Coordinates of C-alpha atoms in Angstrom, one line a residue:
M1 CA -27.5 -4.7 -14.8
K2 CA -30.1 -2.2 -13.8
S3 CA -31.6 -3.5 -10.6
V4 CA -31.0 -5.0 -7.2
N5 CA -32.8 -8.2 -8.3
E6 CA -30.4 -8.6 -11.2
I7 CA -27.4 -8.1 -8.9
E8 CA -28.8 -10.8 -6.5
S9 CA -29.3 -13.2 -9.4
H10 CA -25.7 -12.5 -10.5
I11 CA -24.2 -13.4 -7.2
A12 CA -26.6 -16.2 -6.3
G13 CA -24.1 -19.0 -7.0
L14 CA -21.5 -17.5 -4.7
R15 CA -24.1 -17.1 -2.0
I16 CA -24.9 -20.7 -2.2
Q17 CA -21.2 -21.6 -2.0
L18 CA -20.9 -19.4 1.1
K19 CA -24.0 -20.9 2.7
N20 CA -22.7 -24.4 2.2
H21 CA -19.1 -23.7 3.0
P22 CA -17.3 -26.5 5.0
L23 CA -16.2 -24.0 7.5
Y24 CA -19.6 -24.1 9.2
R25 CA -19.4 -28.0 9.7
S26 CA -15.9 -27.5 11.2
L27 CA -17.1 -25.4 14.0
Q28 CA -17.6 -28.1 16.6
D29 CA -16.7 -26.5 19.9
L30 CA -15.7 -23.4 21.7
N31 CA -12.0 -23.8 20.7
D32 CA -13.0 -23.6 17.0
V33 CA -15.1 -20.5 17.8
Q34 CA -12.0 -19.0 19.4
V35 CA -9.8 -19.5 16.3
F36 CA -12.7 -18.2 14.1
M37 CA -13.0 -15.0 16.1
E38 CA -9.3 -14.3 16.2
L39 CA -9.2 -14.1 12.4
H40 CA -12.8 -12.8 11.7
A41 CA -12.1 -9.8 14.0
F42 CA -10.2 -8.1 11.2
A43 CA -13.2 -8.3 9.0
V44 CA -15.4 -6.7 11.7
W45 CA -12.9 -4.0 11.9
D46 CA -12.6 -3.2 8.2
F47 CA -16.4 -3.3 7.9
M48 CA -16.4 -0.1 10.0
S49 CA -14.0 1.5 7.5
L50 CA -16.4 0.7 4.7
L51 CA -19.2 2.4 6.7
K52 CA -17.0 5.5 7.6
S53 CA -16.0 5.8 3.8
L54 CA -19.8 6.0 3.0
Q55 CA -20.3 8.5 5.8
Q56 CA -17.5 10.7 4.4
N57 CA -18.9 10.6 0.8
L58 CA -22.7 10.7 1.4
T59 CA -23.0 13.1 4.3
H60 CA -21.5 16.6 4.8
I61 CA -18.9 16.4 7.6
A62 CA -16.6 19.2 6.4
L63 CA -16.8 22.8 7.7
P64 CA -18.7 25.0 7.1
W65 CA -21.7 22.7 6.9
M66 CA -23.8 22.4 3.9
P67 CA -27.2 20.8 3.4
S68 CA -27.1 17.3 1.9
N69 CA -27.9 16.7 -1.7
N70 CA -29.6 13.5 -0.8
P71 CA -31.2 13.6 2.8
K72 CA -32.4 10.0 2.3
L73 CA -28.9 8.6 2.0
T74 CA -27.6 10.9 4.8
R75 CA -30.2 9.6 7.2
F76 CA -29.5 6.0 6.2
I77 CA -25.8 6.3 6.7
N78 CA -26.1 8.3 10.0
E79 CA -28.5 5.7 11.4
I80 CA -26.1 2.8 10.7
V81 CA -23.1 4.8 12.1
V82 CA -25.1 5.4 15.3
A83 CA -25.9 1.7 15.6
E84 CA -22.5 0.3 14.6
E85 CA -20.3 2.9 16.3
S86 CA -22.3 3.7 19.5
D87 CA -24.8 0.9 20.0
L88 CA -25.8 -0.2 23.6
N89 CA -24.1 -3.3 24.8
E90 CA -25.7 -6.0 27.0
E91 CA -25.2 -3.8 30.1
G92 CA -26.8 -0.7 28.4
N93 CA -23.5 1.1 27.9
P94 CA -22.6 2.9 24.6
M95 CA -20.1 0.9 22.6
S96 CA -19.1 0.1 19.0
H97 CA -19.9 -3.3 17.6
F98 CA -16.2 -3.8 17.0
Q99 CA -15.5 -3.3 20.8
M100 CA -18.4 -5.6 21.6
Y101 CA -16.8 -8.2 19.4
R102 CA -13.4 -7.8 21.1
D103 CA -15.1 -8.0 24.6
A104 CA -16.8 -11.2 23.5
M105 CA -13.4 -12.5 22.4
V106 CA -12.0 -11.9 25.8
Q107 CA -14.9 -13.5 27.5
T108 CA -14.7 -16.6 25.3
G109 CA -11.0 -16.9 25.8
A110 CA -9.9 -16.0 22.3
N111 CA -6.5 -14.3 21.8
T112 CA -6.8 -10.6 21.2
S113 CA -3.1 -9.8 21.1
P114 CA -2.7 -9.7 17.2
L115 CA -5.8 -7.6 16.9
D116 CA -4.6 -5.2 19.6
V117 CA -1.1 -4.8 18.0
F118 CA -2.8 -4.2 14.7
I119 CA -5.0 -1.4 16.1
Q120 CA -2.1 0.1 17.9
C121 CA -0.2 0.2 14.5
I122 CA -3.1 2.0 12.9
H123 CA -3.1 4.4 15.8
D124 CA 0.6 5.0 15.2
N125 CA -0.1 6.0 11.6
F126 CA 1.0 2.8 9.9
S127 CA -0.7 2.2 6.6
V128 CA -3.2 -0.7 6.7
Q129 CA -0.9 -2.8 4.6
D130 CA 2.1 -2.1 6.8
A131 CA 0.1 -2.8 9.9
L132 CA -1.0 -6.1 8.6
I133 CA 2.7 -7.1 7.7
H134 CA 3.9 -5.8 11.1
T135 CA 1.2 -7.8 12.9
Q136 CA 2.0 -10.9 10.8
V137 CA -1.7 -11.4 10.2
D138 CA -2.7 -14.6 8.4
K139 CA -2.2 -14.2 4.6
G140 CA -5.8 -15.0 3.9
V141 CA -7.0 -12.3 6.3
A142 CA -4.5 -9.8 5.1
A143 CA -5.8 -10.3 1.5
F144 CA -9.3 -9.8 2.6
V145 CA -8.6 -6.6 4.3
N146 CA -6.4 -5.3 1.5
Y147 CA -9.1 -5.9 -1.0
T148 CA -11.6 -4.0 1.2
F149 CA -9.3 -0.9 1.2
S150 CA -8.8 -1.2 -2.6
V151 CA -12.5 -0.7 -2.9
I152 CA -12.5 2.2 -0.4
D153 CA -9.6 3.8 -2.3
S154 CA -11.6 3.8 -5.5
N155 CA -13.5 6.7 -3.8
K156 CA -16.6 5.6 -5.7
P157 CA -19.5 5.5 -3.2
H158 CA -21.6 3.0 -5.3
Q159 CA -18.6 0.5 -5.3
V160 CA -18.1 0.9 -1.5
A161 CA -21.8 0.4 -1.0
A162 CA -21.7 -2.8 -3.1
A163 CA -19.0 -4.3 -0.9
F164 CA -20.9 -3.0 2.2
T165 CA -24.3 -4.4 1.0
F166 CA -23.5 -7.6 -0.8
G167 CA -20.0 -8.5 0.3
R168 CA -20.7 -9.5 3.8
E169 CA -23.0 -12.5 3.3
D170 CA -22.7 -15.1 6.0
V171 CA -24.7 -17.4 8.3
I172 CA -22.2 -17.7 11.1
P173 CA -24.5 -16.4 13.8
D174 CA -26.8 -19.4 13.6
M175 CA -23.8 -21.7 13.9
F176 CA -22.4 -19.8 16.8
I177 CA -25.6 -19.7 18.7
K178 CA -25.9 -23.5 18.5
I179 CA -22.4 -24.0 19.9
L180 CA -23.1 -21.5 22.7
D181 CA -26.3 -23.4 23.5
Q182 CA -24.1 -26.6 23.8
S183 CA -21.3 -24.9 25.8
D184 CA -23.3 -22.5 28.0
K185 CA -26.8 -23.9 28.4
S186 CA -27.5 -21.5 31.3
N187 CA -26.4 -18.5 29.3
T188 CA -24.1 -17.1 32.0
K189 CA -20.6 -17.7 30.6
Y190 CA -20.6 -16.2 27.1
T191 CA -23.3 -13.5 27.4
K192 CA -21.3 -10.9 25.4
L193 CA -21.0 -13.1 22.3
R194 CA -24.6 -14.2 22.4
Y195 CA -25.8 -10.5 22.7
Y196 CA -23.5 -9.4 19.8
L197 CA -24.9 -12.1 17.6
E198 CA -28.5 -11.5 18.5
R199 CA -28.0 -7.8 18.0
H200 CA -26.3 -8.4 14.7
I201 CA -29.2 -10.6 13.4
E202 CA -31.8 -8.0 14.6
L203 CA -30.2 -5.0 12.9
D204 CA -29.2 -6.6 9.6
G205 CA -32.4 -8.4 9.0
D206 CA -35.0 -5.8 10.2
E207 CA -33.3 -2.5 9.5
H208 CA -29.9 -2.3 7.8
G209 CA -30.4 -5.0 5.1
P210 CA -33.4 -3.4 3.4
L211 CA -32.1 0.2 3.8
A212 CA -28.7 -0.9 2.2
L213 CA -30.6 -2.1 -0.9
L214 CA -32.3 1.2 -1.2
M215 CA -28.9 2.9 -0.9
I216 CA -27.7 0.9 -3.9
E217 CA -30.7 1.9 -5.9
E218 CA -30.3 5.6 -4.9
L219 CA -26.6 5.6 -5.8
C220 CA -27.0 3.9 -9.2
G221 CA -30.2 5.3 -10.5
N222 CA -30.4 4.7 -14.2
D223 CA -26.5 4.7 -14.7
T224 CA -25.8 1.4 -16.4
Q225 CA -22.0 1.7 -15.8
K226 CA -22.5 2.1 -12.0
W227 CA -24.9 -0.9 -12.0
D228 CA -22.2 -3.0 -13.8
E229 CA -19.5 -1.8 -11.3
V230 CA -21.7 -2.7 -8.4
A231 CA -22.2 -6.2 -10.0
R232 CA -18.5 -6.7 -10.3
I233 CA -17.6 -5.4 -6.8
S234 CA -20.5 -7.5 -5.3
Y235 CA -19.1 -10.7 -7.0
E236 CA -15.5 -9.9 -6.1
S237 CA -16.4 -9.2 -2.5
L238 CA -18.1 -12.5 -2.1
E239 CA -15.2 -14.3 -3.7
H240 CA -12.9 -12.7 -1.1
R241 CA -15.4 -13.6 1.6
I242 CA -15.2 -17.3 0.5
A243 CA -11.3 -17.0 0.4
L244 CA -11.4 -15.7 4.0
W245 CA -13.6 -18.6 5.1
N246 CA -11.0 -20.9 3.3
A247 CA -8.2 -19.4 5.4
I248 CA -10.1 -19.7 8.7
L249 CA -11.1 -23.3 7.9
A250 CA -7.4 -24.1 7.2
R251 CA -6.4 -22.7 10.6
I252 CA -9.0 -24.6 12.4
Q253 CA -7.9 -27.8 10.7
V254 CA -4.3 -27.2 11.6
K255 CA -5.4 -26.7 15.2

């Protein structure tokens, strides 16, 4: 493995599985969206931890300040942090995408209590694993989050970048927008979720996606071992994404 194209070829089969996952067909109404959001919110949260891990490793945030060894990567990470951690919501107020997602949960009637308890545990210095146990998070969700933090704990930026870049493949926004069109034709009830989805599509497609691929190339260079590790993490990350979708589908079917 020595190129992004080879990585994309390596994970193409999993991307097809994800694109055709039966979860999408199971999302029939707003109640299904609520169940989805209650579980998916934990993946929205741990995505931010992947991002902050990259910021710690690829920019200089310690004191005294030192110039970056790779200004190109520094600019890329800082741009994404600004967008993800302090974007403007639908009312023009600075807000993280995680908080936008939680606000959208409230507006759509999803239950935020487990998520709120989990965040409070993290605030109280629980480990991520202990916070998941204390909150009694769905086992499939807990497995997904624990895998994310195993990658972060490797302290290898190229592996974290692989999970960040290739491990978050999904087509959920399109499905959500169709349901919102059916449930809220006048676009007055669920404005926060619609805005979040449209912003997500705009940033990932036009800006963050292409830049993330350049980040992989910068981090791996001509190092064959790094490219092989990126291929492995990318594959594993998509496997865990599919497992998360399986867990959410099971919950929707139980409902």
